[in-house]
PDB file of C-alpha atoms in Angstrom:
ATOM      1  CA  UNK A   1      10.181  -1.615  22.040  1.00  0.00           C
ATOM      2  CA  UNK A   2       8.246  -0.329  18.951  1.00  0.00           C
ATOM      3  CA  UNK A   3       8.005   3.875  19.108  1.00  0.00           C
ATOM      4  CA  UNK A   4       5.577   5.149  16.417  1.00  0.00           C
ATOM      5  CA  UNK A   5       5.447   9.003  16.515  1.00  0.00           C
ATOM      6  CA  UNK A   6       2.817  11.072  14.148  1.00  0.00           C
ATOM      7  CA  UNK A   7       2.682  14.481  12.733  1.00  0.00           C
ATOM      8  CA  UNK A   8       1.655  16.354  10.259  1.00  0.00           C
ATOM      9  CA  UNK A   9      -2.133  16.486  12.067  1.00  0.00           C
ATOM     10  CA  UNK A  10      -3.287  20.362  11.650  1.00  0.00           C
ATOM     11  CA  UNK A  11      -6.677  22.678  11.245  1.00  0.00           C
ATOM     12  CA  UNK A  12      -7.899  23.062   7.772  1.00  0.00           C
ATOM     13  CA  UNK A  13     -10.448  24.062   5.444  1.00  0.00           C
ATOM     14  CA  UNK A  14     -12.828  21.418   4.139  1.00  0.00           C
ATOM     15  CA  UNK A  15     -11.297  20.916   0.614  1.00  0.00           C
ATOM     16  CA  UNK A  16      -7.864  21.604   1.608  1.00  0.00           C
ATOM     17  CA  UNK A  17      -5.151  18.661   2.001  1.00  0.00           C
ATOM     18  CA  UNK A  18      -2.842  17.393   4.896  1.00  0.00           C
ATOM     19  CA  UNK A  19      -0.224  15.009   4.596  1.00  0.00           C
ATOM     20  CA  UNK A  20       0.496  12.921   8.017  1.00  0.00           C
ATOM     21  CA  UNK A  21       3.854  11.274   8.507  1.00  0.00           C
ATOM     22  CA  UNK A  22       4.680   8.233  11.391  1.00  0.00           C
ATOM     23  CA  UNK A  23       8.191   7.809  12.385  1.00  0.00           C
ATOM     24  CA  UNK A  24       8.570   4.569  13.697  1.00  0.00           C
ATOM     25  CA  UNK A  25      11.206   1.799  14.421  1.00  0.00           C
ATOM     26  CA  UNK A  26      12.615   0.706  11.303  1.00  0.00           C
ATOM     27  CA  UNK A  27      12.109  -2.963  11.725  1.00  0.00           C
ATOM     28  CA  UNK A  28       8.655  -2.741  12.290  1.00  0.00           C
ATOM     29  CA  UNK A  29       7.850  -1.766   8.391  1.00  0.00           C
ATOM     30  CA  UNK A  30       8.849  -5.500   7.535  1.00  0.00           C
ATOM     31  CA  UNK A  31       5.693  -6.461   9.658  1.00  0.00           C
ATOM     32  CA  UNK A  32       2.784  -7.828   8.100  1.00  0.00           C
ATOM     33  CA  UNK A  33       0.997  -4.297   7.796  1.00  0.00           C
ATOM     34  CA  UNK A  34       0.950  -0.874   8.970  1.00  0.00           C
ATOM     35  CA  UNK A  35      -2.221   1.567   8.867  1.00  0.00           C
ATOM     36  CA  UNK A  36      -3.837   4.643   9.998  1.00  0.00           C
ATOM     37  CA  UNK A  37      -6.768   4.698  12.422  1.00  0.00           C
ATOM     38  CA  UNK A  38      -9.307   7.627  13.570  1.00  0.00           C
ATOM     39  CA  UNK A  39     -11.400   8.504  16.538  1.00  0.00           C
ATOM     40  CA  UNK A  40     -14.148  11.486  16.636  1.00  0.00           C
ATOM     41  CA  UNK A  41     -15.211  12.750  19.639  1.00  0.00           C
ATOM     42  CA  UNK A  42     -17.840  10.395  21.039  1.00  0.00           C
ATOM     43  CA  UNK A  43     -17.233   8.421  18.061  1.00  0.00           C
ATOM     44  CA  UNK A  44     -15.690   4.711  18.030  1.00  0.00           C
ATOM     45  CA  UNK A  45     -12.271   3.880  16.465  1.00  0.00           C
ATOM     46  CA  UNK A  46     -12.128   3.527  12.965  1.00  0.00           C
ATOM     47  CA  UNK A  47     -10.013   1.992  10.513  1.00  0.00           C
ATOM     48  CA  UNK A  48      -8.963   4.177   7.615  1.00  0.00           C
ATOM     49  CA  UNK A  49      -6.399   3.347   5.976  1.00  0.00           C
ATOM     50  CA  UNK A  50      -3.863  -0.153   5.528  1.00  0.00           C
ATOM     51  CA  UNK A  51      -0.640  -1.391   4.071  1.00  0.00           C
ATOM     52  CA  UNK A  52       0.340  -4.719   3.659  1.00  0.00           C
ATOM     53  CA  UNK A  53       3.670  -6.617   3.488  1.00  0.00           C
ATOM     54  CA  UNK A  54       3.228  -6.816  -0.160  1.00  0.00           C
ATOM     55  CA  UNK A  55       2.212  -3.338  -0.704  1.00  0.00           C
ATOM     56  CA  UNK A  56      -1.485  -3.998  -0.418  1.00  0.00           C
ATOM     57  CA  UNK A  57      -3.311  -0.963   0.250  1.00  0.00           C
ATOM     58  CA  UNK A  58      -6.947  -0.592   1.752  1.00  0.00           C
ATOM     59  CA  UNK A  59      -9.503   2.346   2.802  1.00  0.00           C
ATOM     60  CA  UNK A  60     -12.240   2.716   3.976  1.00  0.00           C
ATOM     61  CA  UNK A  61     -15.432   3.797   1.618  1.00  0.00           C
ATOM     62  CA  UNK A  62     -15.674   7.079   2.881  1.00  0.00           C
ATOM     63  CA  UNK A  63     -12.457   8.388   2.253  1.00  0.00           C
ATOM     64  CA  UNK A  64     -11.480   6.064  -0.631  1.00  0.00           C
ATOM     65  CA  UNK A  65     -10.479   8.285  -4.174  1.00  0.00           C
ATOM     66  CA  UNK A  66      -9.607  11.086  -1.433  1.00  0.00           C
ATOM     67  CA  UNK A  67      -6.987   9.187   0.731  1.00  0.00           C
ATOM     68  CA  UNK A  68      -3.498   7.781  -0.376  1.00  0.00           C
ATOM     69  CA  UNK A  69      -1.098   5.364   2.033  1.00  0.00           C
ATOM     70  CA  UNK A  70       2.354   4.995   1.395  1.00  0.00           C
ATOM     71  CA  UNK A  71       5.644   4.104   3.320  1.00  0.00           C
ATOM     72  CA  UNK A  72       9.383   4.950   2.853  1.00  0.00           C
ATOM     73  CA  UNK A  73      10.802   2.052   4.165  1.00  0.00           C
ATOM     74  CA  UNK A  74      14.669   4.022   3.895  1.00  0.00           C
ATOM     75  CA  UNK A  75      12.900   6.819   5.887  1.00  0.00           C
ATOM     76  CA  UNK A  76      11.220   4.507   8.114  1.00  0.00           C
ATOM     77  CA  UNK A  77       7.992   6.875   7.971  1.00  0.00           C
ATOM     78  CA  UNK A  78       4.596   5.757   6.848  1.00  0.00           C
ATOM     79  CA  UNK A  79       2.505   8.577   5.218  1.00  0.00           C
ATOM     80  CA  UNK A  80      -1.473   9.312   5.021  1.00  0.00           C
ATOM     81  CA  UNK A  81      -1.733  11.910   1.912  1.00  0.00           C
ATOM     82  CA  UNK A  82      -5.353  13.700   2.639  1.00  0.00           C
ATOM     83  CA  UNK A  83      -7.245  15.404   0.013  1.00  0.00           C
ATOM     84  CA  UNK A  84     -10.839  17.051  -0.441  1.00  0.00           C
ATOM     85  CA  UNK A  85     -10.998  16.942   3.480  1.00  0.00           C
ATOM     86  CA  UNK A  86     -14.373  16.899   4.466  1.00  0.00           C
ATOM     87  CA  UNK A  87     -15.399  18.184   8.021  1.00  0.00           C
ATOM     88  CA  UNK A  88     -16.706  14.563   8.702  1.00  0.00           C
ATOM     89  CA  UNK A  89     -12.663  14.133   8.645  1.00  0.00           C
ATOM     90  CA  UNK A  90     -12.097  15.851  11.835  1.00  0.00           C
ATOM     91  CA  UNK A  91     -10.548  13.030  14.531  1.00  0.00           C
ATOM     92  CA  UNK A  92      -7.606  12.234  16.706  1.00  0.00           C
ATOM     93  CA  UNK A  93      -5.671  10.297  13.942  1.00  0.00           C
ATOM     94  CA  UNK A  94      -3.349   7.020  15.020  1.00  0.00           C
ATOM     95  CA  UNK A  95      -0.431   5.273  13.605  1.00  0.00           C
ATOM     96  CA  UNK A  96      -0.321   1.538  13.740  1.00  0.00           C
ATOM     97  CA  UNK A  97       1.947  -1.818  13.012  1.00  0.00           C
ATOM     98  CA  UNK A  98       0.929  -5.188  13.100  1.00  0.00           C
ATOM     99  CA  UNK A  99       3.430  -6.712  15.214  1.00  0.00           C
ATOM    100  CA  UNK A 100       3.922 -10.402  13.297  1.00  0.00           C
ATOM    101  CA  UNK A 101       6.125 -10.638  10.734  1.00  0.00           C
ATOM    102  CA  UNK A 102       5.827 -12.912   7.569  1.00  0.00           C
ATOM    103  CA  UNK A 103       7.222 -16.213   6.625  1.00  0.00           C
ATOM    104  CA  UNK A 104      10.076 -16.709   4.817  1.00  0.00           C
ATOM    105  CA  UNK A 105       7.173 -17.489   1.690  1.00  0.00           C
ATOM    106  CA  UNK A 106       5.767 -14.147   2.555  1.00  0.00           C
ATOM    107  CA  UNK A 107       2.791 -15.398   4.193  1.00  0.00           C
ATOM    108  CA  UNK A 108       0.799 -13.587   6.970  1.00  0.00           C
ATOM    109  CA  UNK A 109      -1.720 -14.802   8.806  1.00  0.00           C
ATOM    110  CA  UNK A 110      -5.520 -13.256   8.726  1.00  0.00           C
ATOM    111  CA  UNK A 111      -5.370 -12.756  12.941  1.00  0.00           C
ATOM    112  CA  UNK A 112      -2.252 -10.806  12.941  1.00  0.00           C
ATOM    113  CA  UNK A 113      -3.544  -7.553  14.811  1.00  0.00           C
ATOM    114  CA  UNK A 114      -2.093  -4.498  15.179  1.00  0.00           C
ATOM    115  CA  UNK A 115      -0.218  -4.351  18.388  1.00  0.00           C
ATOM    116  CA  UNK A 116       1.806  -1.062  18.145  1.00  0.00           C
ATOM    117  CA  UNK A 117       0.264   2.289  18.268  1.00  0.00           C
ATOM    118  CA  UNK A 118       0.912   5.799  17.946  1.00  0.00           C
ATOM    119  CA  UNK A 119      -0.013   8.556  20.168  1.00  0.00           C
ATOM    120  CA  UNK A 120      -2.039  10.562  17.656  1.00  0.00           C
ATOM    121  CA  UNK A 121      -2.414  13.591  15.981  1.00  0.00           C
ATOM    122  CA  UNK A 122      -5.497  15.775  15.648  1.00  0.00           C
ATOM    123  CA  UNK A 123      -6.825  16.556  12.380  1.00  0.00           C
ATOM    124  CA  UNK A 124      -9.751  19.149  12.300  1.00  0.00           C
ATOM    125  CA  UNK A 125     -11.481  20.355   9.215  1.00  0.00           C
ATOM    126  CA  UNK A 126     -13.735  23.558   9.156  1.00  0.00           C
ATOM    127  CA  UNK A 127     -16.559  24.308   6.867  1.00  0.00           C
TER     128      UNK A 127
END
């Protein structure tokens, strides 16, 4: 059983900065990749933010230059650092790990998903 928890999540000014943390099961950061997902209200989910076994990182454009991923794999806890927050920001912000694990080369394969998730926390940026 894989528990991912989130935090950090908070109401801010658009320009200001929020840093989310996810706690999750230690052995899960030696997956193939970990990332942070969105949903706005009447809005489909959206993939911000990845991490790869290899340190890899990924955004998407519009929060690229603004967003930063990292993990602390002694803390277990995989960070979203969030500056110039825009109020196009504002979503329900998820936690996730991939839940297949690479080969003893390192390899992972394109169609590992991410099977664990978070429960979220709410972001919301005001103009």
């Amino acid at each position: 059983q894989v528990h991912m928890v989130e935090s950090g999540g908070g109401s801010v000014q658009a320009g200001g900065s929020l840093k989310l943390s996810c706690a999750a099961s230690g052995y899960i950061f030696s997956s193939c990749g970990m990332g942070w997902y969105r949903q706005a209200p009447g809005k489909e989910r959206e993939l911000v933010s990845t991490i790869s076994s290899d340190g890899t990182t990924t955004y998407t454009d519009s929060v690229k230059g603004r967003f930063t991923i990292s993990q602390d794999n002694a803390k277990n806890t995989l960070y979203l650092q969030m500056n110039s927050l825009k109020t196009e920001d504002t979503a329900l912000y998820y936690c996730a790990a991939k839940g297949t694990f690479p080969t003893v080369g390192g390899y992972c394969p394109d169609w590992a998903d991410f099977d664990y998730w978070g429960q979220g926390t709410q972001v919301t940026v005001s103009s």
